[in-house]
């Protein structure tokens, strides 16, 4: 079985567990006034679980590939050294650092840093374009979450505010 099918099989298992939690455990503790709402807090997780189960099942069963000729897989697990494993590992480490720095450094600093350093890992070198774009995107996302949705995100490091 090809690498994409193995990954899809793992995602299918995770999606099945997530779907079970969304359909059978999330709505039990809802207060009575919320049980009459057409959209519950578990609506999006249910939709996400169903779509990911369908997508992963299509990949596992091989329905997305044409049934004509047999061709070599796109990712050859025997030649993993030819791929940019270092970049992928750095990006994963950067994601962990972002998650750990989100509260102490604040949303604006940690998200801007994540976008700038992540783009530099992927090969972008035009800092005069990268820094304003990352700052603008971070500011827009912070405004939408804080101002429009009303969800508090600490914008600055804890010692400044």
Coordinates of N, CA, C and O in Angstrom, one line a residue:
X1 N 0.8 -1.2 0.0 CA 0.0 0.0 0.0 C 0.9 1.2 0.0 O 1.9 1.3 0.7
X2 N 0.5 2.2 -0.7 CA 1.3 3.5 -0.9 C 1.2 4.3 0.4 O 0.4 4.1 1.2
X3 N 2.2 5.2 0.5 CA 2.3 6.1 1.7 C 1.1 6.9 1.9 O 0.6 7.1 3.0
X4 N 0.5 7.4 0.8 CA -0.7 8.3 0.9 C -1.9 7.5 1.5 O -2.7 8.0 2.3
X5 N -2.0 6.2 1.2 CA -3.0 5.4 1.8 C -2.8 5.1 3.3 O -3.8 5.1 4.0
X6 N -1.5 4.9 3.6 CA -1.2 4.7 5.1 C -1.6 5.9 5.9 O -2.2 5.9 7.0
X7 N -1.2 7.1 5.3 CA -1.5 8.3 6.0 C -3.0 8.5 6.1 O -3.6 8.9 7.2
X8 N -3.7 8.2 5.0 CA -5.2 8.4 5.0 C -5.8 7.4 6.0 O -6.9 7.7 6.6
X9 N -5.2 6.2 6.2 CA -5.8 5.2 7.1 C -5.6 5.7 8.6 O -6.5 5.6 9.4
X10 N -4.5 6.4 8.9 CA -4.3 7.0 10.2 C -5.3 8.1 10.4 O -5.9 8.2 11.5
X11 N -5.4 9.0 9.4 CA -6.4 10.1 9.5 C -7.8 9.5 9.7 O -8.6 10.1 10.4
X12 N -8.1 8.4 9.0 CA -9.5 7.8 9.1 C -9.7 7.4 10.5 O -10.8 7.6 11.1
X13 N -8.7 6.7 11.2 CA -8.9 6.3 12.6 C -9.1 7.5 13.5 O -10.0 7.5 14.4
X14 N -8.3 8.6 13.3 CA -8.5 9.8 14.1 C -9.8 10.4 13.9 O -10.5 10.8 14.8
X15 N -10.3 10.4 12.6 CA -11.6 11.0 12.3 C -12.7 10.2 12.9 O -13.7 10.8 13.3
X16 N -12.6 8.9 12.9 CA -13.6 8.1 13.5 C -13.8 8.3 15.0 O -14.9 8.4 15.5
X17 N -12.6 8.4 15.7 CA -12.6 8.7 17.1 C -13.2 10.1 17.4 O -14.0 10.3 18.3
X18 N -12.8 11.1 16.5 CA -13.3 12.5 16.7 C -14.8 12.5 16.4 O -15.6 13.2 17.1
X19 N -15.3 11.8 15.4 CA -16.7 11.7 15.1 C -17.5 11.1 16.2 O -18.6 11.5 16.5
X20 N -16.9 10.0 16.8 CA -17.6 9.4 17.9 C -17.8 10.4 19.0 O -18.9 10.5 19.6
X21 N -16.7 11.2 19.3 CA -16.8 12.2 20.4 C -17.8 13.3 20.0 O -18.6 13.7 20.9
X22 N -17.8 13.7 18.8 CA -18.7 14.7 18.3 C -20.2 14.3 18.4 O -21.0 15.1 18.8
X23 N -20.5 13.1 18.0 CA -21.9 12.7 17.9 C -22.4 12.1 19.2 O -23.6 12.2 19.5
X24 N -21.6 11.6 20.1 CA -22.1 10.9 21.3 C -21.7 11.5 22.6 O -22.3 11.2 23.6
X25 N -20.7 12.3 22.7 CA -20.3 12.8 24.0 C -20.4 14.3 24.2 O -20.4 14.8 25.3
X26 N -20.4 15.1 23.1 CA -20.3 16.6 23.2 C -21.6 17.2 23.6 O -21.6 18.2 24.2
X27 N -22.7 16.6 23.3 CA -24.0 17.2 23.5 C -24.7 16.8 24.8 O -25.8 17.3 25.1
X28 N -24.1 15.9 25.5 CA -24.8 15.4 26.7 C -24.9 16.4 27.8 O -25.9 16.4 28.6
X29 N -24.0 17.3 28.0 CA -24.0 18.3 29.1 C -24.5 19.6 28.7 O -24.3 20.6 29.4
X30 N -25.2 19.7 27.6 CA -25.8 21.0 27.2 C -26.9 21.4 28.1 O -27.7 20.6 28.5
X31 N -27.0 22.7 28.4 CA -28.2 23.2 29.2 C -29.4 23.1 28.4 O -29.4 23.1 27.2
X32 N -30.6 23.0 29.0 CA -31.8 22.8 28.3 C -32.2 23.9 27.3 O -32.7 23.6 26.3
X33 N -31.8 25.1 27.6 CA -32.2 26.2 26.6 C -31.3 26.0 25.3 O -31.8 26.5 24.3
X34 N -30.2 25.4 25.4 CA -29.4 25.2 24.2 C -29.8 24.0 23.4 O -29.4 23.9 22.2
X35 N -30.5 23.1 24.0 CA -30.9 21.9 23.2 C -32.0 22.2 22.2 O -32.2 21.3 21.3
X36 N -32.6 23.3 22.2 CA -33.6 23.6 21.2 C -33.0 24.5 20.0 O -33.7 24.8 19.1
X37 N -31.8 24.8 20.1 CA -31.1 25.6 19.1 C -30.9 24.7 17.8 O -30.6 23.5 17.9
X38 N -31.0 25.3 16.6 CA -30.8 24.5 15.4 C -29.3 24.2 15.2 O -28.9 23.2 14.6
X39 N -28.4 25.0 15.7 CA -27.0 24.8 15.6 C -26.4 24.7 17.0 O -26.5 25.6 17.8
X40 N -25.8 23.6 17.3 CA -25.2 23.3 18.6 C -23.7 23.5 18.5 O -23.1 23.7 17.5
X41 N -23.0 23.6 19.7 CA -21.6 23.7 19.7 C -20.9 22.5 19.0 O -19.7 22.6 18.5
X42 N -21.6 21.4 18.8 CA -21.0 20.2 18.2 C -21.3 20.2 16.7 O -20.9 19.2 16.0
X43 N -22.0 21.1 16.1 CA -22.3 21.1 14.7 C -21.1 21.1 13.8 O -21.0 20.2 12.9
X44 N -20.2 22.0 14.0 CA -19.0 22.1 13.2 C -18.1 20.8 13.3 O -17.7 20.3 12.3
X45 N -17.9 20.3 14.6 CA -17.1 19.1 14.7 C -17.8 17.9 14.0 O -17.1 17.0 13.4
X46 N -19.1 17.9 14.0 CA -19.8 16.8 13.3 C -19.6 16.8 11.8 O -19.3 15.8 11.1
X47 N -19.7 18.1 11.2 CA -19.5 18.2 9.8 C -18.1 17.9 9.4 O -17.8 17.2 8.5
X48 N -17.1 18.4 10.3 CA -15.7 18.1 10.0 C -15.4 16.6 10.1 O -14.7 16.1 9.2
X49 N -16.0 15.9 11.0 CA -15.8 14.5 11.2 C -16.3 13.7 10.0 O -15.6 12.9 9.4
X50 N -17.5 14.1 9.5 CA -18.1 13.4 8.4 C -17.3 13.6 7.1 O -17.0 12.7 6.4
X51 N -16.9 14.9 6.9 CA -16.2 15.2 5.7 C -14.8 14.5 5.7 O -14.3 14.0 4.6
X52 N -14.1 14.5 6.8 CA -12.8 13.9 6.9 C -12.9 12.4 6.8 O -12.0 11.7 6.2
X53 N -14.0 11.8 7.3 CA -14.1 10.3 7.2 C -14.4 10.0 5.7 O -13.8 9.0 5.2
X54 N -15.2 10.7 5.0 CA -15.5 10.5 3.6 C -14.2 10.7 2.8 O -13.8 9.8 1.9
X55 N -13.5 11.7 3.0 CA -12.2 12.0 2.2 C -11.2 10.9 2.5 O -10.6 10.4 1.5
X56 N -11.0 10.6 3.7 CA -10.0 9.5 4.1 C -10.4 8.2 3.5 O -9.5 7.4 3.0
X57 N -11.7 7.9 3.5 CA -12.1 6.6 3.0 C -11.9 6.6 1.5 O -11.6 5.5 0.9
X58 N -12.2 7.7 0.8 CA -12.0 7.7 -0.7 C -10.5 7.5 -1.0 O -10.2 6.7 -1.9
X59 N -9.6 8.0 -0.2 CA -8.2 7.8 -0.5 C -7.7 6.4 -0.1 O -7.0 5.8 -0.9
X60 N -8.2 5.9 1.0 CA -7.9 4.5 1.4 C -8.3 3.5 0.3 O -7.6 2.6 0.0
X61 N -9.5 3.7 -0.2 CA -10.1 2.8 -1.2 C -9.5 3.0 -2.6 O -9.8 2.2 -3.5
X62 N -8.8 4.1 -2.8 CA -8.2 4.4 -4.1 C -9.2 4.9 -5.1 O -8.9 4.8 -6.3
X63 N -10.3 5.5 -4.7 CA -11.3 6.0 -5.7 C -10.9 7.3 -6.3 O -11.5 7.6 -7.4
X64 N -9.9 8.0 -5.8 CA -9.6 9.3 -6.4 C -8.6 9.1 -7.6 O -8.4 10.0 -8.3
X65 N -8.0 7.9 -7.7 CA -7.1 7.7 -8.8 C -7.8 7.0 -10.0 O -8.7 6.2 -9.8
X66 N -7.4 7.4 -11.2 CA -8.0 6.7 -12.4 C -7.6 5.2 -12.4 O -6.5 4.8 -12.0
X67 N -8.6 4.4 -12.8 CA -8.4 3.0 -12.8 C -7.6 2.5 -14.0 O -7.4 1.3 -14.2
X68 N -7.1 3.3 -14.8 CA -6.3 2.9 -16.0 C -5.0 2.2 -15.7 O -5.0 1.1 -15.2
X69 N -3.9 2.9 -16.0 CA -2.6 2.3 -15.9 C -2.1 2.4 -14.5 O -2.5 3.3 -13.7
X70 N -1.2 1.5 -14.1 CA -0.6 1.6 -12.8 C 0.6 2.5 -12.9 O 1.5 2.3 -13.7
X71 N 0.7 3.5 -12.0 CA 1.9 4.3 -12.1 C 2.5 4.3 -10.7 O 2.0 3.9 -9.7
X72 N 3.8 4.8 -10.7 CA 4.5 4.8 -9.4 C 3.9 5.8 -8.5 O 3.4 6.9 -8.9
X73 N 4.0 5.6 -7.2 CA 3.4 6.5 -6.2 C 4.2 7.9 -6.3 O 5.4 7.9 -6.6
X74 N 3.5 8.9 -5.8 CA 4.1 10.2 -5.8 C 5.2 10.4 -4.8 O 6.2 11.0 -5.0
X75 N 5.0 9.7 -3.7 CA 6.0 9.8 -2.6 C 6.6 8.4 -2.4 O 5.8 7.4 -2.1
X76 N 7.9 8.3 -2.6 CA 8.5 7.0 -2.4 C 9.2 6.9 -1.1 O 10.1 7.7 -0.8
X77 N 8.6 6.1 -0.2 CA 9.1 6.1 1.2 C 10.6 5.5 1.3 O 11.2 5.7 2.3
X78 N 11.0 4.9 0.2 CA 12.4 4.3 0.2 C 13.4 5.4 -0.1 O 14.6 5.3 0.1
X79 N 12.9 6.6 -0.6 CA 13.8 7.7 -1.0 C 13.5 8.9 -0.1 O 13.5 10.0 -0.7
X80 N 13.2 8.8 1.1 CA 12.9 9.9 2.0 C 14.0 10.9 2.1 O 13.8 12.1 2.4
X81 N 15.2 10.4 1.9 CA 16.4 11.3 2.0 C 16.4 12.4 0.9 O 17.0 13.4 1.1
X82 N 15.7 12.1 -0.2 CA 15.7 13.1 -1.3 C 14.7 14.2 -1.0 O 14.7 15.2 -1.7
X83 N 13.8 14.1 0.0 CA 12.8 15.1 0.3 C 13.4 16.1 1.3 O 14.4 15.9 1.9
X84 N 12.7 17.2 1.5 CA 13.1 18.2 2.4 C 12.7 17.9 3.8 O 11.8 18.6 4.4
X85 N 13.2 16.9 4.4 CA 12.8 16.5 5.7 C 13.3 17.5 6.8 O 12.6 17.8 7.7
X86 N 14.4 18.2 6.5 CA 14.9 19.2 7.5 C 13.9 20.4 7.6 O 13.6 20.9 8.6
X87 N 13.4 20.8 6.4 CA 12.4 21.9 6.4 C 11.1 21.5 7.2 O 10.6 22.2 7.9
X88 N 10.7 20.2 6.9 CA 9.5 19.8 7.6 C 9.7 19.7 9.1 O 8.8 20.1 9.9
X89 N 10.9 19.2 9.5 CA 11.1 19.1 11.0 C 11.2 20.5 11.6 O 10.7 20.7 12.7
X90 N 11.9 21.4 10.9 CA 11.9 22.8 11.4 C 10.5 23.4 11.5 O 10.2 24.1 12.5
X91 N 9.7 23.2 10.5 CA 8.3 23.7 10.6 C 7.5 23.1 11.7 O 6.8 23.8 12.4
X92 N 7.7 21.8 12.0 CA 7.0 21.2 13.1 C 7.5 21.8 14.4 O 6.7 22.0 15.3
X93 N 8.8 21.9 14.5 CA 9.4 22.6 15.7 C 8.9 24.0 15.9 O 8.6 24.4 17.0
X94 N 8.8 24.7 14.8 CA 8.2 26.1 14.9 C 6.8 26.1 15.3 O 6.4 27.0 16.1
X95 N 6.0 25.1 14.9 CA 4.6 25.0 15.3 C 4.5 24.8 16.8 O 3.7 25.4 17.5
X96 N 5.4 23.9 17.3 CA 5.4 23.6 18.8 C 5.8 24.9 19.5 O 5.2 25.3 20.6
X97 N 6.9 25.6 19.0 CA 7.3 26.8 19.7 C 6.2 27.9 19.7 O 6.0 28.6 20.6
X98 N 5.5 28.0 18.6 CA 4.3 28.9 18.5 C 3.3 28.6 19.5 O 2.8 29.5 20.2
X99 N 2.9 27.3 19.7 CA 1.9 27.0 20.6 C 2.4 27.3 22.1 O 1.6 27.7 22.9
X100 N 3.7 27.1 22.3 CA 4.2 27.3 23.7 C 4.3 28.8 23.9 O 4.2 29.3 25.1
X101 N 4.6 29.6 22.9 CA 4.8 31.1 23.1 C 3.5 31.9 23.0 O 3.5 33.1 23.2
X102 N 2.4 31.3 22.6 CA 1.2 32.1 22.3 C 0.7 32.8 23.5 O 0.4 34.0 23.4
X103 N 0.7 32.2 24.7 CA 0.2 33.0 25.8 C 1.3 33.9 26.4 O 1.0 35.1 26.7
X104 N 2.5 33.5 26.7 CA 3.5 34.4 27.3 C 3.9 35.5 26.4 O 4.1 36.7 26.8
X105 N 4.0 35.3 25.1 CA 4.5 36.4 24.1 C 3.3 37.2 23.5 O 3.6 38.2 22.9
X106 N 2.1 36.7 23.7 CA 1.0 37.4 23.1 C 0.7 37.0 21.7 O 1.6 36.4 21.0
X107 N -0.5 37.2 21.2 CA -0.9 36.8 19.9 C -0.1 37.5 18.7 O 0.3 36.9 17.8
X108 N 0.0 38.8 18.9 CA 0.6 39.6 17.8 C 2.0 39.2 17.5 O 2.5 39.0 16.4
X109 N 2.8 39.2 18.6 CA 4.2 38.9 18.5 C 4.5 37.4 18.1 O 5.3 37.2 17.1
X110 N 3.8 36.5 18.7 CA 4.1 35.1 18.4 C 3.6 34.7 17.0 O 4.2 34.0 16.2
X111 N 2.4 35.2 16.5 CA 1.9 34.9 15.2 C 2.7 35.6 14.1 O 3.0 34.9 13.1
X112 N 3.1 36.8 14.3 CA 4.0 37.5 13.3 C 5.3 36.7 13.2 O 5.8 36.5 12.1
X113 N 5.9 36.4 14.4 CA 7.1 35.6 14.3 C 7.0 34.3 13.7 O 7.9 33.9 12.9
X114 N 5.9 33.6 13.9 CA 5.6 32.3 13.3 C 5.5 32.5 11.8 O 6.1 31.7 11.0
X115 N 4.8 33.5 11.3 CA 4.7 33.7 9.9 C 6.0 34.1 9.2 O 6.3 33.6 8.1
X116 N 6.7 34.9 9.8 CA 8.0 35.4 9.3 C 9.0 34.3 9.2 O 9.6 34.0 8.2
X117 N 9.2 33.6 10.4 CA 10.2 32.5 10.4 C 9.8 31.3 9.5 O 10.6 30.7 8.8
X118 N 8.5 31.0 9.5 CA 8.0 29.9 8.7 C 8.2 30.2 7.2 O 8.6 29.3 6.4
X119 N 8.0 31.4 6.8 CA 8.2 31.8 5.4 C 9.7 31.8 5.0 O 10.1 31.4 3.9
X120 N 10.5 32.2 6.0 CA 12.0 32.1 5.8 C 12.5 30.7 5.7 O 13.4 30.4 4.9
X121 N 11.9 29.8 6.5 CA 12.3 28.4 6.4 C 11.9 27.8 5.0 O 12.6 27.0 4.4
X122 N 10.8 28.2 4.5 CA 10.3 27.8 3.2 C 11.0 28.5 2.0 O 10.8 28.1 0.9
X123 N 11.9 29.4 2.3 CA 12.7 30.0 1.2 C 12.5 31.4 0.9 O 13.1 32.0 0.0
X124 N 11.6 32.1 1.5 CA 11.3 33.5 1.2 C 12.4 34.4 1.8 O 12.8 34.3 2.9
X125 N 13.0 35.3 1.0 CA 14.1 36.1 1.4 C 13.8 37.6 1.3 O 14.6 38.4 1.7
X126 N 12.7 38.0 0.8 CA 12.3 39.4 0.6 C 11.7 39.9 1.9 O 10.4 40.0 2.0
X127 N 12.5 40.3 2.9 CA 12.0 40.7 4.2 C 11.2 42.0 4.1 O 10.3 42.2 5.0
X128 N 11.5 42.9 3.2 CA 10.8 44.1 3.1 C 9.3 43.9 2.7 O 8.5 44.8 2.9
X129 N 9.0 42.8 2.1 CA 7.7 42.4 1.8 C 7.1 41.5 2.8 O 5.9 41.6 3.2
X130 N 7.9 40.6 3.3 CA 7.4 39.5 4.2 C 7.0 40.1 5.6 O 5.9 39.8 6.1
X131 N 7.7 41.0 6.1 CA 7.4 41.6 7.5 C 6.1 42.4 7.5 O 5.2 42.1 8.3
X132 N 5.9 43.3 6.5 CA 4.6 44.0 6.5 C 3.4 43.1 6.2 O 2.3 43.3 6.8
X133 N 3.6 42.1 5.4 CA 2.5 41.2 5.0 C 2.1 40.4 6.3 O 0.9 40.2 6.6
X134 N 3.1 39.9 7.0 CA 2.9 39.1 8.2 C 2.2 39.9 9.3 O 1.3 39.5 9.9
X135 N 2.7 41.1 9.4 CA 2.1 42.0 10.5 C 0.7 42.4 10.1 O -0.2 42.4 11.0
X136 N 0.4 42.7 8.9 CA -0.9 43.0 8.4 C -1.9 41.8 8.6 O -3.0 42.0 9.2
X137 N -1.4 40.6 8.2 CA -2.3 39.4 8.3 C -2.5 39.1 9.8 O -3.7 38.8 10.2
X138 N -1.5 39.3 10.6 CA -1.7 39.0 12.1 C -2.7 40.0 12.7 O -3.6 39.6 13.5
X139 N -2.6 41.3 12.3 CA -3.5 42.3 12.8 C -4.9 42.1 12.4 O -5.8 42.2 13.2
X140 N -5.1 41.7 11.1 CA -6.5 41.4 10.6 C -7.1 40.2 11.4 O -8.2 40.3 11.8
X141 N -6.3 39.1 11.5 CA -6.8 38.0 12.2 C -7.2 38.3 13.7 O -8.2 37.9 14.2
X142 N -6.3 39.1 14.3 CA -6.5 39.4 15.7 C -7.8 40.3 15.8 O -8.6 40.1 16.7
X143 N -7.9 41.3 14.9 CA -9.1 42.1 14.9 C -10.4 41.3 14.7 O -11.4 41.5 15.4
X144 N -10.4 40.3 13.8 CA -11.6 39.5 13.5 C -11.9 38.7 14.7 O -13.1 38.5 15.1
X145 N -10.9 38.1 15.3 CA -11.2 37.2 16.5 C -11.6 38.0 17.7 O -12.6 37.7 18.4
X146 N -10.9 39.1 18.0 CA -11.2 39.9 19.2 C -12.4 40.8 18.9 O -13.3 40.9 19.8
X147 N -12.4 41.6 17.8 CA -13.5 42.6 17.6 C -14.8 42.0 17.1 O -15.8 42.4 17.6
X148 N -14.7 41.1 16.1 CA -15.9 40.6 15.5 C -16.5 39.5 16.3 O -17.7 39.5 16.6
X149 N -15.7 38.5 16.6 CA -16.2 37.3 17.3 C -16.3 37.5 18.8 O -17.0 36.8 19.5
X150 N -15.5 38.5 19.3 CA -15.6 38.8 20.8 C -14.9 37.8 21.6 O -15.2 37.6 22.8
X151 N -13.9 37.1 21.1 CA -13.1 36.1 21.8 C -11.8 36.8 22.2 O -11.1 37.4 21.4
X152 N -11.5 36.8 23.5 CA -10.3 37.5 24.0 C -9.0 36.8 23.6 O -8.9 35.6 23.9
X153 N -8.1 37.5 22.9 CA -6.8 37.0 22.6 C -5.8 38.0 23.2 O -5.9 39.2 22.8
X154 N -4.9 37.6 24.0 CA -3.9 38.5 24.6 C -3.1 39.0 23.5 O -2.3 38.3 22.9
X155 N -3.1 40.3 23.1 CA -2.4 40.8 22.0 C -0.9 41.0 22.2 O -0.1 40.8 21.3
X156 N -0.5 41.4 23.5 CA 0.9 41.7 23.8 C 1.4 40.7 24.8 O 0.6 40.0 25.5
X157 N 2.7 40.7 25.1 CA 3.2 39.8 26.1 C 2.6 40.2 27.5 O 2.2 41.3 27.7
X158 N 2.6 39.2 28.4 CA 2.0 39.4 29.7 C 2.5 40.5 30.5 O 1.8 41.1 31.3
X159 N 3.8 40.8 30.4 CA 4.4 41.9 31.2 C 4.1 43.3 30.7 O 4.4 44.3 31.4
X160 N 3.5 43.4 29.5 CA 3.1 44.7 29.0 C 1.7 45.0 29.2 O 1.2 46.2 28.9
X161 N 0.9 44.1 29.6 CA -0.5 44.4 29.7 C -1.2 43.7 30.8 O -2.2 43.8 31.2

